[in-house]
XYZ file of C-alpha atoms in Angstrom:
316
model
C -16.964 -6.182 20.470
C -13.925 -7.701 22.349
C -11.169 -4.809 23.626
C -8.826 -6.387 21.954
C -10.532 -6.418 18.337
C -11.683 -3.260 19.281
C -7.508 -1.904 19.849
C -6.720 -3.732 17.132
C -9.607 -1.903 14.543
C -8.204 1.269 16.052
C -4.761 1.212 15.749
C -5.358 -0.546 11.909
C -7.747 2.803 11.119
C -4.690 5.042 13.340
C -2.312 4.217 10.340
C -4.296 6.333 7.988
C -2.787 8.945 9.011
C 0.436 7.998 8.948
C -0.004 6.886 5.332
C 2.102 8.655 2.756
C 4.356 11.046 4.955
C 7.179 10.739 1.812
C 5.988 7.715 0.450
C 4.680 9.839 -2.545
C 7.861 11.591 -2.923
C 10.117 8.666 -2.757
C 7.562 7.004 -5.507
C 7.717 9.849 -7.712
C 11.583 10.491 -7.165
C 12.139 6.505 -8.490
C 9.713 6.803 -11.214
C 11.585 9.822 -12.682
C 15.081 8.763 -12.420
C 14.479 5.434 -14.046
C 14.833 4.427 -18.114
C 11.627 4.719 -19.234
C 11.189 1.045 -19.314
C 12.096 0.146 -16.409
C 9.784 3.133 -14.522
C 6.627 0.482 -13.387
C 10.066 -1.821 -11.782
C 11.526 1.419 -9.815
C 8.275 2.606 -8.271
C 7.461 -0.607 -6.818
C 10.604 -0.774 -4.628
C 8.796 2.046 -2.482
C 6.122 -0.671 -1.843
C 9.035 -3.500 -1.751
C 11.030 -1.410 1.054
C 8.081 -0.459 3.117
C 6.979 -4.339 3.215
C 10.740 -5.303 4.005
C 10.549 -2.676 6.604
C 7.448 -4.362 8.694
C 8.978 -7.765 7.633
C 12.360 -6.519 9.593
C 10.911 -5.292 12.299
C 8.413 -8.359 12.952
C 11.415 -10.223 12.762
C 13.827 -8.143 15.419
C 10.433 -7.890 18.125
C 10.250 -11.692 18.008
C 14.105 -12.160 18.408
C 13.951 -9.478 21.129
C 11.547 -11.415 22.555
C 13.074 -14.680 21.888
C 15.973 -13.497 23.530
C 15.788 -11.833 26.186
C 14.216 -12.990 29.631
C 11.212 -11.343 30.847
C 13.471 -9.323 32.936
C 15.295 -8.233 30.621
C 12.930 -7.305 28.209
C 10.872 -4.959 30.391
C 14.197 -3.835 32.007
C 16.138 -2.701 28.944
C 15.995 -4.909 26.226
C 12.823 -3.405 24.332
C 14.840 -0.492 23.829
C 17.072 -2.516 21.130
C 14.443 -2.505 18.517
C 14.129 1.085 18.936
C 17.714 1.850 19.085
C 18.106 -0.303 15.829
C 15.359 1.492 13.661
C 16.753 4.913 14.939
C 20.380 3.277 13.174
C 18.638 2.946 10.284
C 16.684 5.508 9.830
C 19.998 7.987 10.294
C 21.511 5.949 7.411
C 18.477 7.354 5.151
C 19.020 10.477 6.407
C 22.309 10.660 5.007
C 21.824 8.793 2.082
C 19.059 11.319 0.773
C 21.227 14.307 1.488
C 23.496 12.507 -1.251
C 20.290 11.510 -4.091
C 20.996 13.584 -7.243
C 18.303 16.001 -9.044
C 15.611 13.819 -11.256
C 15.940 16.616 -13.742
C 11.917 16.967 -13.703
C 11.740 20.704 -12.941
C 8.559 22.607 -13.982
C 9.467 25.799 -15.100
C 10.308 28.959 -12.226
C 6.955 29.730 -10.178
C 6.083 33.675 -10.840
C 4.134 34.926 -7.857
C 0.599 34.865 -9.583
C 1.059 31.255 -10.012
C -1.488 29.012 -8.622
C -0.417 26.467 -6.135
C 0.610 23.042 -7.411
C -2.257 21.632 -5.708
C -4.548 24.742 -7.638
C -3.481 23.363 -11.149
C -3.723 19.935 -10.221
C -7.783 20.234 -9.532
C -7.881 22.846 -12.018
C -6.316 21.728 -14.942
C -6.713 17.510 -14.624
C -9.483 17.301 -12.481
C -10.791 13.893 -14.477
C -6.915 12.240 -13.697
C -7.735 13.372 -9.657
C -11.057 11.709 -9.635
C -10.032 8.896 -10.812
C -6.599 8.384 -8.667
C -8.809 9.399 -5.522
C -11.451 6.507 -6.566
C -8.380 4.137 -7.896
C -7.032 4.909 -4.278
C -10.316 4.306 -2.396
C -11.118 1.067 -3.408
C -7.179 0.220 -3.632
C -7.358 1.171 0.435
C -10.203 -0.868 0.997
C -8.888 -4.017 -0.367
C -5.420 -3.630 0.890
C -6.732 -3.094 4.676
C -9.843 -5.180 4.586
C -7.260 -8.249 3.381
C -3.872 -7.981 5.455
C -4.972 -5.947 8.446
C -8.812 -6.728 9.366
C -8.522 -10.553 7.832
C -6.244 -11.543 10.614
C -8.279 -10.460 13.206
C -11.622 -11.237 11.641
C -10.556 -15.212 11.759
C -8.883 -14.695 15.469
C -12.549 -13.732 16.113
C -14.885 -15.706 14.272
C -12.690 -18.932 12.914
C -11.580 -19.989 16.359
C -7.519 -19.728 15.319
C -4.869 -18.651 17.512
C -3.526 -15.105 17.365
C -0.470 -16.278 16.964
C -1.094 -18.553 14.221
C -3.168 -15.798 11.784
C -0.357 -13.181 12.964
C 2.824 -16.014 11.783
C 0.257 -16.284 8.849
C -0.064 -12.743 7.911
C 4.058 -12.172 7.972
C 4.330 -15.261 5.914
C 2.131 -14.023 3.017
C 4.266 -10.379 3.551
C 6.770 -12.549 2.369
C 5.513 -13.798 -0.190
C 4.161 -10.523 -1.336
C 7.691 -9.021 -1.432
C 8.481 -11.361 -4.170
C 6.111 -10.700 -6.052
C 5.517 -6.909 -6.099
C 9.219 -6.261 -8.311
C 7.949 -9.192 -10.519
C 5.132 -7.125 -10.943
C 6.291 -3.616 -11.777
C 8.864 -5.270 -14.298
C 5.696 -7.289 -15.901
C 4.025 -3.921 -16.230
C 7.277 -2.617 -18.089
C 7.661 -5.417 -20.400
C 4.753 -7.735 -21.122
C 1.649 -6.239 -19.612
C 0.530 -3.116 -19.577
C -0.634 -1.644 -16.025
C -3.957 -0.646 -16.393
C -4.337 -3.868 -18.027
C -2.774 -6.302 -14.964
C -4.480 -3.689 -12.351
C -7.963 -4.162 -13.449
C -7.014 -8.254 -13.990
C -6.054 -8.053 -10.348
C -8.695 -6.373 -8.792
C -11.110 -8.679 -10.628
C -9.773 -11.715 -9.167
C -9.673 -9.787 -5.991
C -13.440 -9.212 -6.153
C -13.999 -13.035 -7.067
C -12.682 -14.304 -4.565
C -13.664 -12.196 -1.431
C -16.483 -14.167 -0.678
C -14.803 -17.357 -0.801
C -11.681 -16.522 0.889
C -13.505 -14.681 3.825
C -16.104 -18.186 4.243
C -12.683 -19.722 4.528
C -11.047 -17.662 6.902
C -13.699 -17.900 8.776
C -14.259 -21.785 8.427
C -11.565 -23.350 6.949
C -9.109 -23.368 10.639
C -5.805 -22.587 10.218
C -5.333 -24.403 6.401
C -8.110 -21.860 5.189
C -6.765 -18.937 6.748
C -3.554 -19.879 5.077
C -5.131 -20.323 1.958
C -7.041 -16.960 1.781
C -4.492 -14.824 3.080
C -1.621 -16.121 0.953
C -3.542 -15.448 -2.277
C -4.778 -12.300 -1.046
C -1.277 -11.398 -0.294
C -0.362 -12.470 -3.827
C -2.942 -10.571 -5.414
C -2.389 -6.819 -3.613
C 1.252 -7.683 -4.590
C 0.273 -6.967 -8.066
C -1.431 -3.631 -7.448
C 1.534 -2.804 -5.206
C 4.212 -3.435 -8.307
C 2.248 -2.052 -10.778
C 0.067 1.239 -9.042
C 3.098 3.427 -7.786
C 4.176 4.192 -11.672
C 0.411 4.107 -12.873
C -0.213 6.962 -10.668
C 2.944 8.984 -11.150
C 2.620 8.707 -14.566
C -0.665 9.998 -14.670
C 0.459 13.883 -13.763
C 2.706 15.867 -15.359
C 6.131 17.686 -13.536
C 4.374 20.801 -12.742
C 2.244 19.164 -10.338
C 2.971 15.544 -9.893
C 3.736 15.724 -6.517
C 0.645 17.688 -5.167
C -1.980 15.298 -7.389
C -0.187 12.281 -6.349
C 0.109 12.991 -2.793
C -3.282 14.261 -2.048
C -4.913 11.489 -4.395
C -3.040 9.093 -2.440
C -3.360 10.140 0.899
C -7.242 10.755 0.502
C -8.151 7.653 -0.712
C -5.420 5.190 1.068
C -5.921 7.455 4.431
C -9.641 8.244 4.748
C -11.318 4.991 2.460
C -8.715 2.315 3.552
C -7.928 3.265 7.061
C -11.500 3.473 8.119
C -12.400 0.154 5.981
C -11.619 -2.276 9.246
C -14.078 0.224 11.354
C -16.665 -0.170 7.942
C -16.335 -4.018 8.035
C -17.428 -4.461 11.495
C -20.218 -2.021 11.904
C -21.521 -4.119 8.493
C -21.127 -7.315 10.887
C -23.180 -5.597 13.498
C -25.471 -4.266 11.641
C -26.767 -7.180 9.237
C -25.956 -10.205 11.409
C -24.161 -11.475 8.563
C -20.390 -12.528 8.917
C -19.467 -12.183 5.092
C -20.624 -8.494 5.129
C -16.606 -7.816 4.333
C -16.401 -9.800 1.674
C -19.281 -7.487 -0.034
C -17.714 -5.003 0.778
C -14.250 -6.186 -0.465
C -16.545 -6.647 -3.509
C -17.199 -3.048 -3.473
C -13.744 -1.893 -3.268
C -12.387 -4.121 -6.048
C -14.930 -2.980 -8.129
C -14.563 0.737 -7.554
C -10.717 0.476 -8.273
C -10.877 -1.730 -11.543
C -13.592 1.009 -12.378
C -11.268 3.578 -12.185
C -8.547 2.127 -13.475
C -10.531 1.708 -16.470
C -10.948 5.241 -17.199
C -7.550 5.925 -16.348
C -5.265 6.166 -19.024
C -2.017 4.259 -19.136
C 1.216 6.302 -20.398
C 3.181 3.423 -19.515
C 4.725 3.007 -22.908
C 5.258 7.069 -23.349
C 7.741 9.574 -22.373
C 7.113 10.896 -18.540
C 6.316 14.432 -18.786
């Protein structure tokens, strides 16, 4: 294994931990405070502005490094990104010190209450199952298809870096269109167990194809595969945010969410790159992923089967 696929693995399985942080809470908070049909369309702006975030700071690096001279840019000019995100981070600071109550408050904690987290496992341990193996194979597709695809075809399809990275940002792109679409389809026409299992499926039928052409197909197949792999997470990113909220009542929505979430995005997804390569290693075989993309898909849709969909009723 090259050092640089290597780094790249590592820092791809490094982001597991950085998964969630508020990401549950800022799901949750949008979900609540929205009309009750338009709750699938609010929760997938936390996906829309965390896409829009990489997407913004792709862009600034390569105009910093556009730029700039090489003097420059190793003598102060890297800062600017930095400086920028720190701008706009203070902005959310203020701007959540002004957000008004959701007005989903479970009733006053007496101190022989159990923990959030306590009722959660306790009293909807099925729903928690089921998010944590919704969330596993969720992880595995989303980092198997825009964070190890990339680097698998740098590696084994003989195209640029530059080209499958230009690539990747390009199908981020087009993903940010279509995750709103998405949660508003969930709202209206389609309900969101319904379009998440669709979408995993196709996810699952493709993976073998779309890895063979990443990893044959030069730079048109690359295109191909990632673009449509982009399209289809974009439909679990739209529709899964209010799907899981909605699956936990007030009293403990946060704590199931989160640690649903976090478990399955964090330990299944951010180790999937790591997975995929030790498959490659082990069996010879270069569409190892794709079975294992195969996997993930399946275990998802599985879930989401089970799972029931309140996306038509009252939030409790």
């Amino acid at each position: 294994m090259s050092a640089r696929r290597c780094s790249c693995y590592c820092c791809a399985s490094s982001r597991c931990f950085s998964v969630g942080g508020e990401f549950t809470g800022s799901v949750s908070y949008l979900v609540e405070t929205a009309p009750q049909h338009r709750r699938g369309l609010a929760g997938s702006f936390a996906n829309f502005g965390s896409t829009a975030g990489m997407l913004l700071a792709a862009a600034v690096a390569a105009a910093t490094v556009t730029l700039a001279t090489p003097e420059q840019l190793h003598g102060w000019a890297w800062r600017l990104p930095f400086l920028l995100g720190g701008l706009i981070a203070t902005g959310g600071f203020f701007l959540r010190r002004r957000l008004r109550d959701t007005g989903y408050r479970p009733k006053a904690a007496r101190p022989s209450d159990p923990l959030p987290l306590k009722q959660a496992i306790t009293l909807a341990p099925g729903a928690m199952i089921l998010a944590v193996l919704f969330t596993s194979g969720y992880g595995i597709v989303n980092y198997l298809t825009m964070v190890f695809l990339p680097v698998y075809t740098s590696e084994f399809g003989g195209v640029a870096e530059s080209s499958v990275l230009q690539l990747n940002t390009a199908a981020q792109a087009v993903a940010l269109v279509v995750v709103p679409l998405a949660g508003w389809l969930s709202d209206h026409l389609i309900r969101r167990r319904t379009l998440l299992i669709a979408a995993f499926v196709a996810e699952g039928a493709v993976a073998v194809g779309c890895f063979a052409l990443a990893g044959t197909g030069g730079v048109a197949g690359f295109a191909l595969a990632q673009i449509l792999f982009g399209i289809l997470l974009a439909l679990v990113m739209g529709t899964a945010p209010a799907m899981l909220v909605e699956l936990f009542p007030s009293a403990y929505r946060m704590s199931g969410y989160s640690v649903s979430f976090n478990v399955g995005i964090g330990i299944a997804g951010g180790t999937a790159p790591l997975v995929a390569t030790s498959l490659i290693g082990a069996t010879g075989n270069l569409l190892a992923p794709a079975w294992f993309l195969m996997l993930g898909a399946v275990l998802a849709a599985g879930a989401a089967v089970l799972m029931q969909d309140r996306s038509r009723d009252p939030l409790r």
